Amino acid sequence: MISCRGLEVRYGARRVLAGIDLELAPGELVALIGPNAVGKSTLVRALAGVLRPSAGEVLVRAPRARTVAYVGQSEPLPAEFTVHDVVGLGRLPHHGVLGAAHGERDRAAIARALEATGTSALAFRRIGELSGGEQQRVALARALAQEAHVLLLDEALAHLDVRHRRDVLGTLRRESARGTAALCVVHELALATYVDRCVLLHAGAGGARIAADGAPRDVLRADRLEDVYGVPFDVELRDGRARVAARMEWEETR
């Protein structure tokens, strides 16, 4: 559905990503993990077409506007728009900028997206009245309303409490069951155990590369995580699922 080959991204003279090969398959929920500033957001933006790669290529098997939906990190939404209006913007790829999303399919897509993200009760409130977590769910609803085959989400679980993180993760799993490919930047490794596949980025002198790519139980190994994050981890396999926790060890000084 979407893939990249030999992807390289530079910011000026600094190479952020080097030689990234990645493919997302239909029905796959993928967590993109790695330390802060390793290039996770950069990779998602390059796949979404928001950022032009310095080298390599991104391949999309259909017109990008209808195929790929992207939710950026802390993406600003128009404060005076209602939630319903913002979610309706997800229908633009089907009608164009001057088109109107008033057809039966549009209404159904918007209603489904609102329900899936738990924002139906907010539909006619203005964006400026919402909390950061509520706005994050509205941004996800807009992406779902697009009915794209690929979801690219930069920290879609950020700013959410435990309940809404669970609910959004459940929404992403249901979307993948419908055949959607979803790639989500995840910082909490405990959440990364609930996806189908983990892609772990590791920073290097010449730019970040993929250190591991596979099932969570295979990627989330204590030795590998310590090598990438620089802190010791405890990893326990329970019922086929990895339980991951960084060791909280401090040296006491007197």
mmCIF file of C-alpha atoms in Angstrom:
data_model
loop_
_atom_site.group_PDB
_atom_site.id
_atom_site.type_symbol
_atom_site.label_atom_id
_atom_site.label_comp_id
_atom_site.label_asym_id
_atom_site.label_seq_id
_atom_site.Cartn_x
_atom_site.Cartn_y
_atom_site.Cartn_z
ATOM 1 C CA MET A 1 0.000 0.000 0.000
ATOM 2 C CA ILE A 2 2.833 2.368 0.882
ATOM 3 C CA SER A 3 6.565 1.771 1.083
ATOM 4 C CA CYS A 4 9.901 3.529 1.004
ATOM 5 C CA ARG A 5 13.257 2.406 -0.335
ATOM 6 C CA GLY A 6 16.627 3.821 0.556
ATOM 7 C CA LEU A 7 14.917 6.772 2.211
ATOM 8 C CA GLU A 8 17.231 9.526 3.387
ATOM 9 C CA VAL A 9 16.275 12.850 4.950
ATOM 10 C CA ARG A 10 18.648 15.708 5.740
ATOM 11 C CA TYR A 11 18.141 18.928 7.632
ATOM 12 C CA GLY A 12 20.862 21.065 6.133
ATOM 13 C CA ALA A 13 24.120 19.154 6.435
ATOM 14 C CA ARG A 14 22.766 16.807 9.119
ATOM 15 C CA ARG A 15 21.460 13.471 7.923
ATOM 16 C CA VAL A 16 18.513 12.430 10.108
ATOM 17 C CA LEU A 17 17.422 9.229 8.352
ATOM 18 C CA ALA A 18 19.697 6.950 6.381
ATOM 19 C CA GLY A 19 18.769 4.055 4.118
ATOM 20 C CA ILE A 20 15.269 3.379 5.462
ATOM 21 C CA ASP A 21 13.437 0.493 3.782
ATOM 22 C CA LEU A 22 9.884 0.017 5.030
ATOM 23 C CA GLU A 23 6.613 -1.360 3.701
ATOM 24 C CA LEU A 24 3.152 -1.248 5.258
ATOM 25 C CA ALA A 25 0.745 -4.032 4.354
ATOM 26 C CA PRO A 26 -3.073 -3.920 4.392
ATOM 27 C CA GLY A 27 -4.600 -4.723 7.763
ATOM 28 C CA GLU A 28 -1.400 -4.070 9.691
ATOM 29 C CA LEU A 29 -1.084 -1.932 12.842
ATOM 30 C CA VAL A 30 2.533 -0.853 13.265
ATOM 31 C CA ALA A 31 4.200 1.033 16.132
ATOM 32 C CA LEU A 32 7.180 3.210 15.237
ATOM 33 C CA ILE A 33 9.371 3.429 18.331
ATOM 34 C CA GLY A 34 12.728 4.875 19.329
ATOM 35 C CA PRO A 35 14.278 7.589 21.512
ATOM 36 C CA ASN A 36 13.350 11.254 21.319
ATOM 37 C CA ALA A 37 14.748 13.120 18.298
ATOM 38 C CA VAL A 38 15.737 9.901 16.526
ATOM 39 C CA GLY A 39 13.639 10.787 13.471
ATOM 40 C CA LYS A 40 10.287 9.069 14.017
ATOM 41 C CA SER A 41 8.246 12.153 13.135
ATOM 42 C CA THR A 42 10.539 12.844 10.195
ATOM 43 C CA LEU A 43 9.922 9.362 8.803
ATOM 44 C CA VAL A 44 6.146 9.673 9.159
ATOM 45 C CA ARG A 45 6.161 13.110 7.498
ATOM 46 C CA ALA A 46 8.265 11.798 4.614
ATOM 47 C CA LEU A 47 5.882 8.876 4.074
ATOM 48 C CA ALA A 48 2.924 11.280 4.179
ATOM 49 C CA GLY A 49 4.467 13.527 1.534
ATOM 50 C CA VAL A 50 4.710 16.456 3.943
ATOM 51 C CA LEU A 51 8.509 16.336 3.791
ATOM 52 C CA ARG A 52 10.581 15.771 0.662
ATOM 53 C CA PRO A 53 13.251 13.056 1.044
ATOM 54 C CA SER A 54 16.849 13.931 0.249
ATOM 55 C CA ALA A 55 17.309 10.544 -1.408
ATOM 56 C CA GLY A 56 15.386 7.348 -1.991
ATOM 57 C CA GLU A 57 11.716 7.065 -2.842
ATOM 58 C CA VAL A 58 8.272 6.718 -1.315
ATOM 59 C CA LEU A 59 5.871 4.538 -3.278
ATOM 60 C CA VAL A 60 2.080 4.811 -2.954
ATOM 61 C CA ARG A 61 -0.079 2.458 -5.013
ATOM 62 C CA ALA A 62 -2.901 4.948 -5.615
ATOM 63 C CA PRO A 63 -3.400 8.741 -5.556
ATOM 64 C CA ARG A 64 -1.938 9.907 -2.235
ATOM 65 C CA ALA A 65 -4.765 12.314 -1.304
ATOM 66 C CA ARG A 66 -7.309 9.501 -1.130
ATOM 67 C CA THR A 67 -4.961 6.729 -0.067
ATOM 68 C CA VAL A 68 -3.053 8.303 2.825
ATOM 69 C CA ALA A 69 -4.419 10.143 5.876
ATOM 70 C CA TYR A 70 -1.904 11.921 8.103
ATOM 71 C CA VAL A 71 -2.257 13.289 11.630
ATOM 72 C CA GLY A 72 0.649 15.460 12.706
ATOM 73 C CA GLN A 73 2.056 15.949 16.176
ATOM 74 C CA SER A 74 0.103 18.586 18.146
ATOM 75 C CA GLU A 75 -1.487 19.644 14.867
ATOM 76 C CA PRO A 76 -3.274 23.017 15.198
ATOM 77 C CA LEU A 77 -6.968 22.961 14.305
ATOM 78 C CA PRO A 78 -9.065 26.034 13.379
ATOM 79 C CA ALA A 79 -10.352 27.315 16.720
ATOM 80 C CA GLU A 80 -13.616 28.769 15.355
ATOM 81 C CA PHE A 81 -14.645 25.619 13.476
ATOM 82 C CA THR A 82 -16.989 23.124 15.062
ATOM 83 C CA VAL A 83 -15.827 19.568 15.587
ATOM 84 C CA HIS A 84 -18.247 18.412 12.885
ATOM 85 C CA ASP A 85 -16.775 20.936 10.426
ATOM 86 C CA VAL A 86 -13.206 19.798 11.104
ATOM 87 C CA VAL A 87 -14.062 16.116 10.754
ATOM 88 C CA GLY A 88 -15.869 16.966 7.513
ATOM 89 C CA LEU A 89 -12.572 18.280 6.126
ATOM 90 C CA GLY A 90 -11.522 14.660 5.878
ATOM 91 C CA ARG A 91 -13.927 14.324 2.944
ATOM 92 C CA LEU A 92 -12.116 16.949 0.829
ATOM 93 C CA PRO A 93 -10.020 14.405 -1.116
ATOM 94 C CA HIS A 94 -13.288 12.953 -2.413
ATOM 95 C CA HIS A 95 -14.732 16.298 -3.551
ATOM 96 C CA GLY A 96 -11.927 18.838 -3.956
ATOM 97 C CA VAL A 97 -11.491 22.123 -2.115
ATOM 98 C CA LEU A 98 -14.676 23.636 -3.563
ATOM 99 C CA GLY A 99 -16.748 20.493 -3.168
ATOM 100 C CA ALA A 100 -19.341 19.949 -0.474
ATOM 101 C CA ALA A 101 -19.347 16.900 1.795
ATOM 102 C CA HIS A 102 -23.132 16.596 2.035
ATOM 103 C CA GLY A 103 -23.792 13.247 0.363
ATOM 104 C CA GLU A 104 -25.094 10.189 2.170
ATOM 105 C CA ARG A 105 -21.671 8.528 2.120
ATOM 106 C CA ASP A 106 -20.082 11.710 3.496
ATOM 107 C CA ARG A 107 -22.565 11.917 6.350
ATOM 108 C CA ALA A 108 -22.066 8.252 7.167
ATOM 109 C CA ALA A 109 -18.263 8.575 7.119
ATOM 110 C CA ILE A 110 -18.341 11.623 9.390
ATOM 111 C CA ALA A 111 -20.762 9.976 11.828
ATOM 112 C CA ARG A 112 -18.667 6.801 11.951
ATOM 113 C CA ALA A 113 -15.473 8.775 12.574
ATOM 114 C CA LEU A 114 -17.082 10.762 15.386
ATOM 115 C CA GLU A 115 -18.415 7.608 17.018
ATOM 116 C CA ALA A 116 -15.129 5.721 16.610
ATOM 117 C CA THR A 117 -13.192 8.443 18.426
ATOM 118 C CA GLY A 118 -15.787 9.159 21.101
ATOM 119 C CA THR A 119 -16.341 12.703 19.850
ATOM 120 C CA SER A 120 -20.004 12.514 18.804
ATOM 121 C CA ALA A 121 -21.064 14.485 21.883
ATOM 122 C CA LEU A 122 -18.606 17.233 20.914
ATOM 123 C CA ALA A 123 -19.817 17.534 17.316
ATOM 124 C CA PHE A 124 -21.188 21.069 17.566
ATOM 125 C CA ARG A 125 -18.699 22.515 20.006
ATOM 126 C CA ARG A 126 -15.983 24.827 18.719
ATOM 127 C CA ILE A 127 -12.420 23.556 18.588
ATOM 128 C CA GLY A 128 -11.210 26.422 20.764
ATOM 129 C CA GLU A 129 -13.367 25.143 23.629
ATOM 130 C CA LEU A 130 -11.736 21.704 23.703
ATOM 131 C CA SER A 131 -8.842 20.306 25.711
ATOM 132 C CA GLY A 132 -5.653 19.139 24.017
ATOM 133 C CA GLY A 133 -6.689 15.499 24.320
ATOM 134 C CA GLU A 134 -10.111 16.200 22.832
ATOM 135 C CA GLN A 135 -8.525 18.045 19.920
ATOM 136 C CA GLN A 136 -6.202 15.086 19.352
ATOM 137 C CA ARG A 137 -9.215 12.784 19.032
ATOM 138 C CA VAL A 138 -10.878 15.231 16.621
ATOM 139 C CA ALA A 139 -7.764 15.200 14.432
ATOM 140 C CA LEU A 140 -7.923 11.400 14.378
ATOM 141 C CA ALA A 141 -11.642 11.536 13.523
ATOM 142 C CA ARG A 142 -10.867 13.786 10.555
ATOM 143 C CA ALA A 143 -8.338 11.218 9.324
ATOM 144 C CA LEU A 144 -10.844 8.373 9.738
ATOM 145 C CA ALA A 145 -13.504 10.328 7.833
ATOM 146 C CA GLN A 146 -11.150 10.393 4.864
ATOM 147 C CA GLU A 147 -11.607 6.601 4.561
ATOM 148 C CA ALA A 148 -8.001 6.266 3.476
ATOM 149 C CA HIS A 149 -6.256 2.934 3.061
ATOM 150 C CA VAL A 150 -3.231 4.115 5.058
ATOM 151 C CA LEU A 151 -3.179 6.009 8.378
ATOM 152 C CA LEU A 152 0.058 7.763 9.344
ATOM 153 C CA LEU A 153 -0.161 9.026 12.910
ATOM 154 C CA ASP A 154 2.484 11.047 14.703
ATOM 155 C CA GLU A 155 1.869 10.429 18.411
ATOM 156 C CA ALA A 156 -1.879 9.914 18.118
ATOM 157 C CA LEU A 157 -1.884 8.608 21.698
ATOM 158 C CA ALA A 158 -0.206 11.699 23.163
ATOM 159 C CA HIS A 159 -2.202 14.025 25.450
ATOM 160 C CA LEU A 160 -4.712 11.239 26.151
ATOM 161 C CA ASP A 161 -5.596 9.746 29.509
ATOM 162 C CA VAL A 162 -5.501 5.993 30.104
ATOM 163 C CA ARG A 163 -9.101 5.400 29.037
ATOM 164 C CA HIS A 164 -8.838 7.348 25.805
ATOM 165 C CA ARG A 165 -5.459 5.808 24.939
ATOM 166 C CA ARG A 166 -7.128 2.419 25.272
ATOM 167 C CA ASP A 167 -10.114 3.538 23.202
ATOM 168 C CA VAL A 168 -8.003 5.057 20.418
ATOM 169 C CA LEU A 169 -5.789 1.981 20.278
ATOM 170 C CA GLY A 170 -8.951 -0.109 20.010
ATOM 171 C CA THR A 171 -10.142 2.129 17.173
ATOM 172 C CA LEU A 172 -6.865 1.620 15.325
ATOM 173 C CA ARG A 173 -7.128 -2.139 15.783
ATOM 174 C CA ARG A 174 -10.661 -2.109 14.354
ATOM 175 C CA GLU A 175 -9.485 -0.027 11.401
ATOM 176 C CA SER A 176 -6.697 -2.502 10.718
ATOM 177 C CA ALA A 177 -9.234 -5.342 10.881
ATOM 178 C CA ARG A 178 -11.102 -3.520 8.088
ATOM 179 C CA GLY A 179 -7.941 -3.674 5.956
ATOM 180 C CA THR A 180 -6.396 -0.297 6.785
ATOM 181 C CA ALA A 181 -2.635 -0.089 7.244
ATOM 182 C CA ALA A 182 -1.767 2.110 10.234
ATOM 183 C CA LEU A 183 1.630 3.391 11.359
ATOM 184 C CA CYS A 184 1.650 5.176 14.713
ATOM 185 C CA VAL A 185 4.539 6.838 16.527
ATOM 186 C CA VAL A 186 4.506 5.457 20.072
ATOM 187 C CA HIS A 187 6.616 6.573 23.021
ATOM 188 C CA GLU A 188 5.176 4.281 25.689
ATOM 189 C CA LEU A 189 6.694 0.879 25.020
ATOM 190 C CA ALA A 190 3.957 -0.799 27.058
ATOM 191 C CA LEU A 191 1.477 0.303 24.373
ATOM 192 C CA ALA A 192 3.735 -1.008 21.610
ATOM 193 C CA THR A 193 3.065 -4.541 22.821
ATOM 194 C CA TYR A 194 -0.551 -4.307 21.590
ATOM 195 C CA VAL A 195 0.228 -3.812 17.898
ATOM 196 C CA ASP A 196 0.959 -6.300 15.139
ATOM 197 C CA ARG A 197 4.460 -5.083 14.401
ATOM 198 C CA CYS A 198 7.135 -2.803 15.862
ATOM 199 C CA VAL A 199 9.711 -0.804 13.913
ATOM 200 C CA LEU A 200 12.572 0.379 16.129
ATOM 201 C CA LEU A 201 14.731 3.316 15.012
ATOM 202 C CA HIS A 202 18.285 3.683 16.315
ATOM 203 C CA ALA A 203 20.322 6.864 15.951
ATOM 204 C CA GLY A 204 23.771 6.620 14.439
ATOM 205 C CA ALA A 205 26.559 8.965 13.398
ATOM 206 C CA GLY A 206 25.333 8.914 9.812
ATOM 207 C CA GLY A 207 21.606 9.120 10.580
ATOM 208 C CA ALA A 208 18.989 6.854 12.112
ATOM 209 C CA ARG A 209 18.403 3.385 10.735
ATOM 210 C CA ILE A 210 15.976 0.581 11.494
ATOM 211 C CA ALA A 211 17.457 -1.486 14.319
ATOM 212 C CA ALA A 212 14.672 -4.074 14.366
ATOM 213 C CA ASP A 213 11.402 -4.747 12.570
ATOM 214 C CA GLY A 214 9.000 -7.505 13.512
ATOM 215 C CA ALA A 215 6.516 -8.804 16.049
ATOM 216 C CA PRO A 216 6.594 -6.953 19.396
ATOM 217 C CA ARG A 217 7.857 -9.985 21.314
ATOM 218 C CA ASP A 218 10.815 -10.230 18.913
ATOM 219 C CA VAL A 219 11.669 -6.515 18.767
ATOM 220 C CA LEU A 220 11.153 -5.599 22.426
ATOM 221 C CA ARG A 221 14.127 -7.488 23.839
ATOM 222 C CA ALA A 222 15.907 -6.150 26.908
ATOM 223 C CA ASP A 223 19.385 -6.146 25.350
ATOM 224 C CA ARG A 224 18.200 -4.430 22.181
ATOM 225 C CA LEU A 225 16.205 -1.775 24.025
ATOM 226 C CA GLU A 226 19.136 -1.010 26.325
ATOM 227 C CA ASP A 227 21.397 -0.607 23.304
ATOM 228 C CA VAL A 228 18.968 1.819 21.631
ATOM 229 C CA TYR A 229 17.703 3.781 24.655
ATOM 230 C CA GLY A 230 20.825 3.640 26.812
ATOM 231 C CA VAL A 231 19.049 2.432 29.970
ATOM 232 C CA PRO A 232 18.440 -1.098 31.315
ATOM 233 C CA PHE A 233 15.066 -2.740 30.736
ATOM 234 C CA ASP A 234 13.124 -5.593 32.263
ATOM 235 C CA VAL A 235 11.158 -7.578 29.684
ATOM 236 C CA GLU A 236 8.886 -10.452 30.609
ATOM 237 C CA LEU A 237 6.964 -12.662 28.197
ATOM 238 C CA ARG A 238 3.502 -13.419 29.555
ATOM 239 C CA ASP A 239 0.788 -15.144 27.528
ATOM 240 C CA GLY A 240 2.826 -14.498 24.395
ATOM 241 C CA ARG A 241 2.997 -10.736 25.025
ATOM 242 C CA ALA A 242 6.066 -8.784 26.091
ATOM 243 C CA ARG A 243 5.792 -6.797 29.334
ATOM 244 C CA VAL A 244 8.296 -3.957 29.142
ATOM 245 C CA ALA A 245 9.552 -1.577 31.821
ATOM 246 C CA ALA A 246 12.664 0.546 32.082
ATOM 247 C CA ARG A 247 14.538 0.054 35.331
ATOM 248 C CA MET A 248 14.246 3.153 37.487
ATOM 249 C CA GLU A 249 17.671 3.182 39.057
ATOM 250 C CA TRP A 250 19.189 6.335 40.491
ATOM 251 C CA GLU A 251 22.541 6.787 42.141
ATOM 252 C CA GLU A 252 21.990 8.516 45.461
ATOM 253 C CA THR A 253 24.429 11.274 46.320
ATOM 254 C CA ARG A 254 24.994 12.711 49.774
#
